[in-house]
PDB file of C-alpha atoms in Angstrom:
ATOM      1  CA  UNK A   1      15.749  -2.400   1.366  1.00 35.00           C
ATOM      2  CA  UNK A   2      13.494  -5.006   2.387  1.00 37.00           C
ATOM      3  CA  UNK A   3      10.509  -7.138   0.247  1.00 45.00           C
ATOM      4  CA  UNK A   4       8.093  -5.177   2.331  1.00 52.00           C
ATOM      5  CA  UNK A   5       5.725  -3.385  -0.064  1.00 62.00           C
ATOM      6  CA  UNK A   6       6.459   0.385   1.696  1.00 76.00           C
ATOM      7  CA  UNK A   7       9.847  -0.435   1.348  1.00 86.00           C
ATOM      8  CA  UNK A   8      11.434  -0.320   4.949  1.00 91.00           C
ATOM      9  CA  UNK A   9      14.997  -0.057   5.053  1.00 93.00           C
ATOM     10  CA  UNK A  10      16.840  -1.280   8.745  1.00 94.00           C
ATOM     11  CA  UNK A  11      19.771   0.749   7.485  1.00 96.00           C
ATOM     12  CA  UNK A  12      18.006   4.184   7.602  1.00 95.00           C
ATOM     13  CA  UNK A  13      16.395   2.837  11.188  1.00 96.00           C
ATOM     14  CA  UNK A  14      19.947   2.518  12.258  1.00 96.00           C
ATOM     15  CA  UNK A  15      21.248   5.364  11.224  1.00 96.00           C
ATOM     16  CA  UNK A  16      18.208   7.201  13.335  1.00 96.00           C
ATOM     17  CA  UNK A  17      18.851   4.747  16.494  1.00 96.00           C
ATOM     18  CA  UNK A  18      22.630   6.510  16.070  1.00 95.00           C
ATOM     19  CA  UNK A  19      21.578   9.760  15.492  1.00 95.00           C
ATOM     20  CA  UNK A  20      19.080   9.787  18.721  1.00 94.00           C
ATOM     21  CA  UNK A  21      21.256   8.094  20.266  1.00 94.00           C
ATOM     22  CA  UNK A  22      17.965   5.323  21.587  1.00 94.00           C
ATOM     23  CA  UNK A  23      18.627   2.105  23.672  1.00 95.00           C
ATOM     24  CA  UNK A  24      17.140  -0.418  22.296  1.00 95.00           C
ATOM     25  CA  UNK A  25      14.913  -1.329  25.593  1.00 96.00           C
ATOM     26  CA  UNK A  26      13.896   2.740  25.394  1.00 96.00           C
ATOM     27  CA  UNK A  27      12.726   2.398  21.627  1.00 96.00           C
ATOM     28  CA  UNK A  28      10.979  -0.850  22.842  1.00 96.00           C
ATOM     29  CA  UNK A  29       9.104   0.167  25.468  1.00 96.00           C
ATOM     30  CA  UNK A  30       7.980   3.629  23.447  1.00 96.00           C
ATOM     31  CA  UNK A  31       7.095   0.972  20.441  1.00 96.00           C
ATOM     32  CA  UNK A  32       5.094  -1.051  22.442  1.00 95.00           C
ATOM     33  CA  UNK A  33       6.763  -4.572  20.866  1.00 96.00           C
ATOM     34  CA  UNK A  34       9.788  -6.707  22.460  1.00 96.00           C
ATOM     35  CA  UNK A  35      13.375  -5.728  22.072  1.00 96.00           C
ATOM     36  CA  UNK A  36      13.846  -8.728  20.346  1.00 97.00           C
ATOM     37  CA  UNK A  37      11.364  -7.519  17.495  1.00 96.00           C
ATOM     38  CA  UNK A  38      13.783  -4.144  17.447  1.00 96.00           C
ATOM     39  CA  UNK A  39      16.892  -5.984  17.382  1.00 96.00           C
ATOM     40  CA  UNK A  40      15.075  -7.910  14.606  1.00 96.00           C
ATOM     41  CA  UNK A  41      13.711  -4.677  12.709  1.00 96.00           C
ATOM     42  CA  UNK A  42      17.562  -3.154  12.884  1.00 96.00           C
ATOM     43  CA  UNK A  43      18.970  -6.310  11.853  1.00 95.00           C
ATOM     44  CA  UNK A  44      16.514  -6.361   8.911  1.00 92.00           C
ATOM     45  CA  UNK A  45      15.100  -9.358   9.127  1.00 93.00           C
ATOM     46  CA  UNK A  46      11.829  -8.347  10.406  1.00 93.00           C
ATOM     47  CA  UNK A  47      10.198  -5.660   8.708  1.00 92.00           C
ATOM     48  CA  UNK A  48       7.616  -4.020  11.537  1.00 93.00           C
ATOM     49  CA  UNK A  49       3.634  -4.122  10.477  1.00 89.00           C
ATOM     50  CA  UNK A  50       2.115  -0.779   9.034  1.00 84.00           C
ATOM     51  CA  UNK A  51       0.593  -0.067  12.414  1.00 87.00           C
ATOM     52  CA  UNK A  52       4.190  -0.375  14.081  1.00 92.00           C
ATOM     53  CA  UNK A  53       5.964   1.905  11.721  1.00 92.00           C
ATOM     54  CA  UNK A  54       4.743   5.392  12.352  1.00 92.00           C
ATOM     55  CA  UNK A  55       5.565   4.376  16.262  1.00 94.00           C
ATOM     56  CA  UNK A  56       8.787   3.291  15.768  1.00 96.00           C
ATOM     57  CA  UNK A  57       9.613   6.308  13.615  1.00 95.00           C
ATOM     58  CA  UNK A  58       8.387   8.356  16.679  1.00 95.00           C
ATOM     59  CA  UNK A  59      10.943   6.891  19.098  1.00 96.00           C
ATOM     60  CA  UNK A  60      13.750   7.389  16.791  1.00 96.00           C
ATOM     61  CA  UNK A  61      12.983  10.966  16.104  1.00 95.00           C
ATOM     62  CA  UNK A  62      12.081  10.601  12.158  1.00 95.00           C
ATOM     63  CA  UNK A  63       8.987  10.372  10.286  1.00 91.00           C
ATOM     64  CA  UNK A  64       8.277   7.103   9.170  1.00 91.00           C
ATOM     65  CA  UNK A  65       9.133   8.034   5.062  1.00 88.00           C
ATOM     66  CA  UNK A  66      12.081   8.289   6.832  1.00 92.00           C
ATOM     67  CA  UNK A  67      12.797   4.475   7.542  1.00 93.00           C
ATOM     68  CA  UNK A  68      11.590   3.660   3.788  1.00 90.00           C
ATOM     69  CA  UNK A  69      13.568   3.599   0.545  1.00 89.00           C
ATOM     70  CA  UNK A  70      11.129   3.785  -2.212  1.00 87.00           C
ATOM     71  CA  UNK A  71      11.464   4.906  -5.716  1.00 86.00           C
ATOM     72  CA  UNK A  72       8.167   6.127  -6.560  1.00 89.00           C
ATOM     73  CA  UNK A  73       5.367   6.016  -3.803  1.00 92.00           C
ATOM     74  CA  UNK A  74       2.176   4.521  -4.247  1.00 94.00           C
ATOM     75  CA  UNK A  75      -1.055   4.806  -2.237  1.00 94.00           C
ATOM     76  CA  UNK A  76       0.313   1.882  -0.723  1.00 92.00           C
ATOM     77  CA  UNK A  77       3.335   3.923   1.158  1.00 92.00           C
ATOM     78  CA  UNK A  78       1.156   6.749   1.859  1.00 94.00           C
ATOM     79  CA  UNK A  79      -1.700   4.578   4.154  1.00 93.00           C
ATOM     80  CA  UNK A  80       1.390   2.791   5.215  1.00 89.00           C
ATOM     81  CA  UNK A  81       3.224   6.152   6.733  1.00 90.00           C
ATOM     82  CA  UNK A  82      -0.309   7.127   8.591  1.00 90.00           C
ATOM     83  CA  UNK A  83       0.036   3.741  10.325  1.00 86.00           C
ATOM     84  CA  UNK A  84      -3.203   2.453   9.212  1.00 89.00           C
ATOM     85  CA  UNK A  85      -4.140  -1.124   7.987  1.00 89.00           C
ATOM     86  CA  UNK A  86      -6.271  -0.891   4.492  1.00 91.00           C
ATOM     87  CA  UNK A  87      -9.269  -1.866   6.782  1.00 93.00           C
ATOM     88  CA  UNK A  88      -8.616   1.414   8.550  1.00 93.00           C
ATOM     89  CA  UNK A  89      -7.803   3.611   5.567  1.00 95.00           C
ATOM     90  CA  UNK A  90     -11.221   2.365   3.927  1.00 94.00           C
ATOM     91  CA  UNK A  91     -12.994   3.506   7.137  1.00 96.00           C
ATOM     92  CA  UNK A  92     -11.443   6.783   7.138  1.00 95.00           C
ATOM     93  CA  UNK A  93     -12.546   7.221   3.572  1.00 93.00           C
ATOM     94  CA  UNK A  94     -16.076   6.180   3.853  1.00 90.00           C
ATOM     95  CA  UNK A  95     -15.260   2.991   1.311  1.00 90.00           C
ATOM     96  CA  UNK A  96     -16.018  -0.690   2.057  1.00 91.00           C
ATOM     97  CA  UNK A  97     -12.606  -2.111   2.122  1.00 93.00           C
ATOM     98  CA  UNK A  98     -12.684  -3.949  -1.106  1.00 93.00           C
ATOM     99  CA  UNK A  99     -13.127  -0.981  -2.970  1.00 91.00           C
ATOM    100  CA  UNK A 100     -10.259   0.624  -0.959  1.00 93.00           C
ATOM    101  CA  UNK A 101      -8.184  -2.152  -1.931  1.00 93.00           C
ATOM    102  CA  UNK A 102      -8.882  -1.850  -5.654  1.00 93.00           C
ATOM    103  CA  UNK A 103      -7.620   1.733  -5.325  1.00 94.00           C
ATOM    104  CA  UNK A 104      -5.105   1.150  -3.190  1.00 93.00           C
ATOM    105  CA  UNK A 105      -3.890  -2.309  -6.063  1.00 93.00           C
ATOM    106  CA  UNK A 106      -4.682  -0.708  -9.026  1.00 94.00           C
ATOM    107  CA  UNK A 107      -5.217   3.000  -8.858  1.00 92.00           C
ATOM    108  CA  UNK A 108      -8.625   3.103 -10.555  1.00 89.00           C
ATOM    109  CA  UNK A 109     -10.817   5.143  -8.594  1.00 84.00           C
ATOM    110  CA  UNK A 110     -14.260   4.041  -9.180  1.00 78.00           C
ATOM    111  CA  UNK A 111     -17.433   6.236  -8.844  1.00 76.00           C
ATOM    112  CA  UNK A 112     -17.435   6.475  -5.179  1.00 68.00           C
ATOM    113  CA  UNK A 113     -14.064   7.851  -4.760  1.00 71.00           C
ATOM    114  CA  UNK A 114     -14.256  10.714  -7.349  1.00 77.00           C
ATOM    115  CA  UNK A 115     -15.692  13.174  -5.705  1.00 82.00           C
ATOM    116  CA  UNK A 116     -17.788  14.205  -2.301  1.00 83.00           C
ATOM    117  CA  UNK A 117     -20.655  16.768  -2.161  1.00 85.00           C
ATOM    118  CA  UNK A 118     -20.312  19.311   1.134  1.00 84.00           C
ATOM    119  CA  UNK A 119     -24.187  20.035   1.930  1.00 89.00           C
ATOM    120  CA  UNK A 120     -22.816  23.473   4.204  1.00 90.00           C
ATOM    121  CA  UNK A 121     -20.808  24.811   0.763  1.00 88.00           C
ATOM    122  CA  UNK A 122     -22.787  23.548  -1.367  1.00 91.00           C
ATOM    123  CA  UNK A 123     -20.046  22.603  -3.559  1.00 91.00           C
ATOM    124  CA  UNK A 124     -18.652  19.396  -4.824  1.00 90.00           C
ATOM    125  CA  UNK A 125     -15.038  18.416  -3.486  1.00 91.00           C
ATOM    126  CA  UNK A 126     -12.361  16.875  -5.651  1.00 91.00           C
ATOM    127  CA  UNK A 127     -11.154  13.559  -4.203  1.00 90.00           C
ATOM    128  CA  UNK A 128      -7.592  14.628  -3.893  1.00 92.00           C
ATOM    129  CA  UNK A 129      -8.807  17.377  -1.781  1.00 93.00           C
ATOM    130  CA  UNK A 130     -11.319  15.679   0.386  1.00 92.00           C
ATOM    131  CA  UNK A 131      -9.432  12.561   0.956  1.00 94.00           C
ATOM    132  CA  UNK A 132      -5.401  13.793   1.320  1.00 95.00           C
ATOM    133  CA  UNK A 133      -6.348  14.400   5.228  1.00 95.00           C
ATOM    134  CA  UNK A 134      -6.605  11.009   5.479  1.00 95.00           C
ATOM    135  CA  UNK A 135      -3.612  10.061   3.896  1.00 95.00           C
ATOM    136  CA  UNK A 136      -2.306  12.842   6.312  1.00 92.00           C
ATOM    137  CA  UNK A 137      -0.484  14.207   2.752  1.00 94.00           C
ATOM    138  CA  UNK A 138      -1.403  17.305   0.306  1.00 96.00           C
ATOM    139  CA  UNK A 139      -3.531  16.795  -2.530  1.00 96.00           C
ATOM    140  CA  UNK A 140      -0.603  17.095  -4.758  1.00 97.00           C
ATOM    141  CA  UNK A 141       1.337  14.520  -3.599  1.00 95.00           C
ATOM    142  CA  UNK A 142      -1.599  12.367  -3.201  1.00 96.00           C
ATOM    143  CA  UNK A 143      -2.520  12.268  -7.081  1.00 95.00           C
ATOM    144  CA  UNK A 144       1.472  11.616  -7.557  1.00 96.00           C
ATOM    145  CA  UNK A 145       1.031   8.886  -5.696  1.00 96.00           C
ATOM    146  CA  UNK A 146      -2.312   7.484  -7.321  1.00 95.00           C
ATOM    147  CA  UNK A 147      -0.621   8.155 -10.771  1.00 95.00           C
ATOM    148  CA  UNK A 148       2.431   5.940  -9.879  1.00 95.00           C
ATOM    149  CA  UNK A 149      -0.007   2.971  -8.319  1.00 95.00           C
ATOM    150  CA  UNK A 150      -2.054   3.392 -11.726  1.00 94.00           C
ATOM    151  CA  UNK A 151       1.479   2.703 -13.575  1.00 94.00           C
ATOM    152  CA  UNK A 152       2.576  -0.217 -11.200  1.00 93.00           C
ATOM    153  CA  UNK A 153      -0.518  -2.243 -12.215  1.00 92.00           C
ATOM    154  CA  UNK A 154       0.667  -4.022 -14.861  1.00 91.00           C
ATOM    155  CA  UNK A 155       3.879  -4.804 -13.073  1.00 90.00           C
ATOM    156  CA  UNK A 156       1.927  -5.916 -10.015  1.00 87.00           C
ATOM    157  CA  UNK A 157      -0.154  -8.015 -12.173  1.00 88.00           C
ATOM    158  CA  UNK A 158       2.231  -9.870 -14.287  1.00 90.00           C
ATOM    159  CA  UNK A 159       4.559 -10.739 -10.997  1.00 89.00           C
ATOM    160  CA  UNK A 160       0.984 -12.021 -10.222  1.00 87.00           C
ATOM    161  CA  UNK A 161       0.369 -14.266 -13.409  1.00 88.00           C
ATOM    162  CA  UNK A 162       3.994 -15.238 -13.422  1.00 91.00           C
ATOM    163  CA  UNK A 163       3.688 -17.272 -10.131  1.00 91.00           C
ATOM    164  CA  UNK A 164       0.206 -18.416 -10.862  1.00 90.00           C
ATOM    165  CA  UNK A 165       2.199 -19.973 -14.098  1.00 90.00           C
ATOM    166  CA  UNK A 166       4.900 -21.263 -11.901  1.00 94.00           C
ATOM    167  CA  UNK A 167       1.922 -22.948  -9.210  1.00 94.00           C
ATOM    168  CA  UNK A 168      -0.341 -24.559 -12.149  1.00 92.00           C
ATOM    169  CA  UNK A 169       0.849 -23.974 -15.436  1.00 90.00           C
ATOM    170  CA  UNK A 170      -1.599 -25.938 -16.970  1.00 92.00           C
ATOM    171  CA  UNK A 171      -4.630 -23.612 -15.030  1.00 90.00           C
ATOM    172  CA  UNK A 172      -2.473 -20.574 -16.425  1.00 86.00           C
ATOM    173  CA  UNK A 173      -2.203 -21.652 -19.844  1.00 88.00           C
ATOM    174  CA  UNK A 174      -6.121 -22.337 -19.681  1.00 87.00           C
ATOM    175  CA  UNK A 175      -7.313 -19.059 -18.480  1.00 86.00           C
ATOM    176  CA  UNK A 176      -4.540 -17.043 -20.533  1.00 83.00           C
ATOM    177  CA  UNK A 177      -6.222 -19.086 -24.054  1.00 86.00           C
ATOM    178  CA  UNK A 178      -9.577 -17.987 -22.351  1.00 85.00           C
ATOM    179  CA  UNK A 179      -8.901 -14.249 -22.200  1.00 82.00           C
ATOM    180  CA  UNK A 180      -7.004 -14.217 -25.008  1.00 82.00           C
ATOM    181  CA  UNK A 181      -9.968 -15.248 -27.268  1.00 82.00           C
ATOM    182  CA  UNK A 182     -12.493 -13.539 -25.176  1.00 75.00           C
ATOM    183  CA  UNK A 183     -14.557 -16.110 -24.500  1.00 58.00           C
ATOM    184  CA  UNK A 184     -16.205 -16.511 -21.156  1.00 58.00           C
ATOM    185  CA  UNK A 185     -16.736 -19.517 -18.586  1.00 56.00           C
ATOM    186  CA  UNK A 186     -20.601 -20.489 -18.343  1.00 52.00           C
ATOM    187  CA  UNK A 187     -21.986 -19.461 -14.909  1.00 50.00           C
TER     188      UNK A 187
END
């Protein structure tokens, strides 16, 4: 498995080059990226952008969960597997793209992602429902997923702090005796 954050794995895009039996100058051109970059996604030591994936898991017959070993998928995987940047997913949602990536980081869905009103029902819409299209995903799997991102906060933000503290420890140690007491920085 690669450091990529959806988790692509070169040895489950192998095994799918085998299994369709793909040249590598056939999954290339249907890619629409060099054969060096395929050679280099096989090999794993290029991981292909979010965009690339869902295209590259087309030419080797799969889905693109298919060429990812995760343990518990995030909101990150799923916008990932659609093939869409977070600028993209925020569009599709309706969100400015900070807010997106809040969700998408931390899993806290803030006012605007709660719920949407349809004017022709007349009836308010649960997130999960209105926004698993998006996510091309069921509303189910979609609140698994938000439920694992909300757990992987802390995680994500102490990997965070820890290189911060390896960067400027002395800026670290500052801020951490400034949140620790509560007291804020003048404006």
């Amino acid at each position: 498995m690669s450091n990529a954050p959806y988790g692509f794995d070169a040895a489950k895009a192998r095994a799918a080059r085998t299994a369709a039996g793909a040249s590598i100058s056939r999954i290339a051109r249907e890619v629409g990226v060099t054969e060096r970059a395929v050679h280099l996604y096989l090999a794993g030591t290029r991981v292909p952008r979010p965009e690339v994936l869902p295209r590259l898991a087309a030419a080797l017959g799969v889905g693109p969960a298919d060429l990812c070993t995760i343990e518990n998928e995030r909101l990150v995987h799923l916008r990932v597997f659609t093939g869409r940047s977070r600028g993209q997913m925020a569009k599709a949602l309706g969100l400015a793209e900070e807010t997106y990536r809040q969700l998408e980081t931390t899993g806290h869905r803030g006012s605007l992602t709660r719920a949407h009103y349809d004017h022709a029902g007349d009836e308010w819409i649960a997130w999960e429902d209105w926004a698993a299209p998006a996510f091309a995903t069921t509303p189910q799997r979609l609140l698994a997923a938000l439920r694992r991102t909300e757990e992987y906060w802390p995680v994500l933000r102490e990997q965070r702090w820890q290189r911060i503290r390896e960067a400027d420890p002395q800026w670290a140690a500052r801020w951490e005796w400034i949140i620790k007491r509560g007291v804020r920085r003048k404006r």
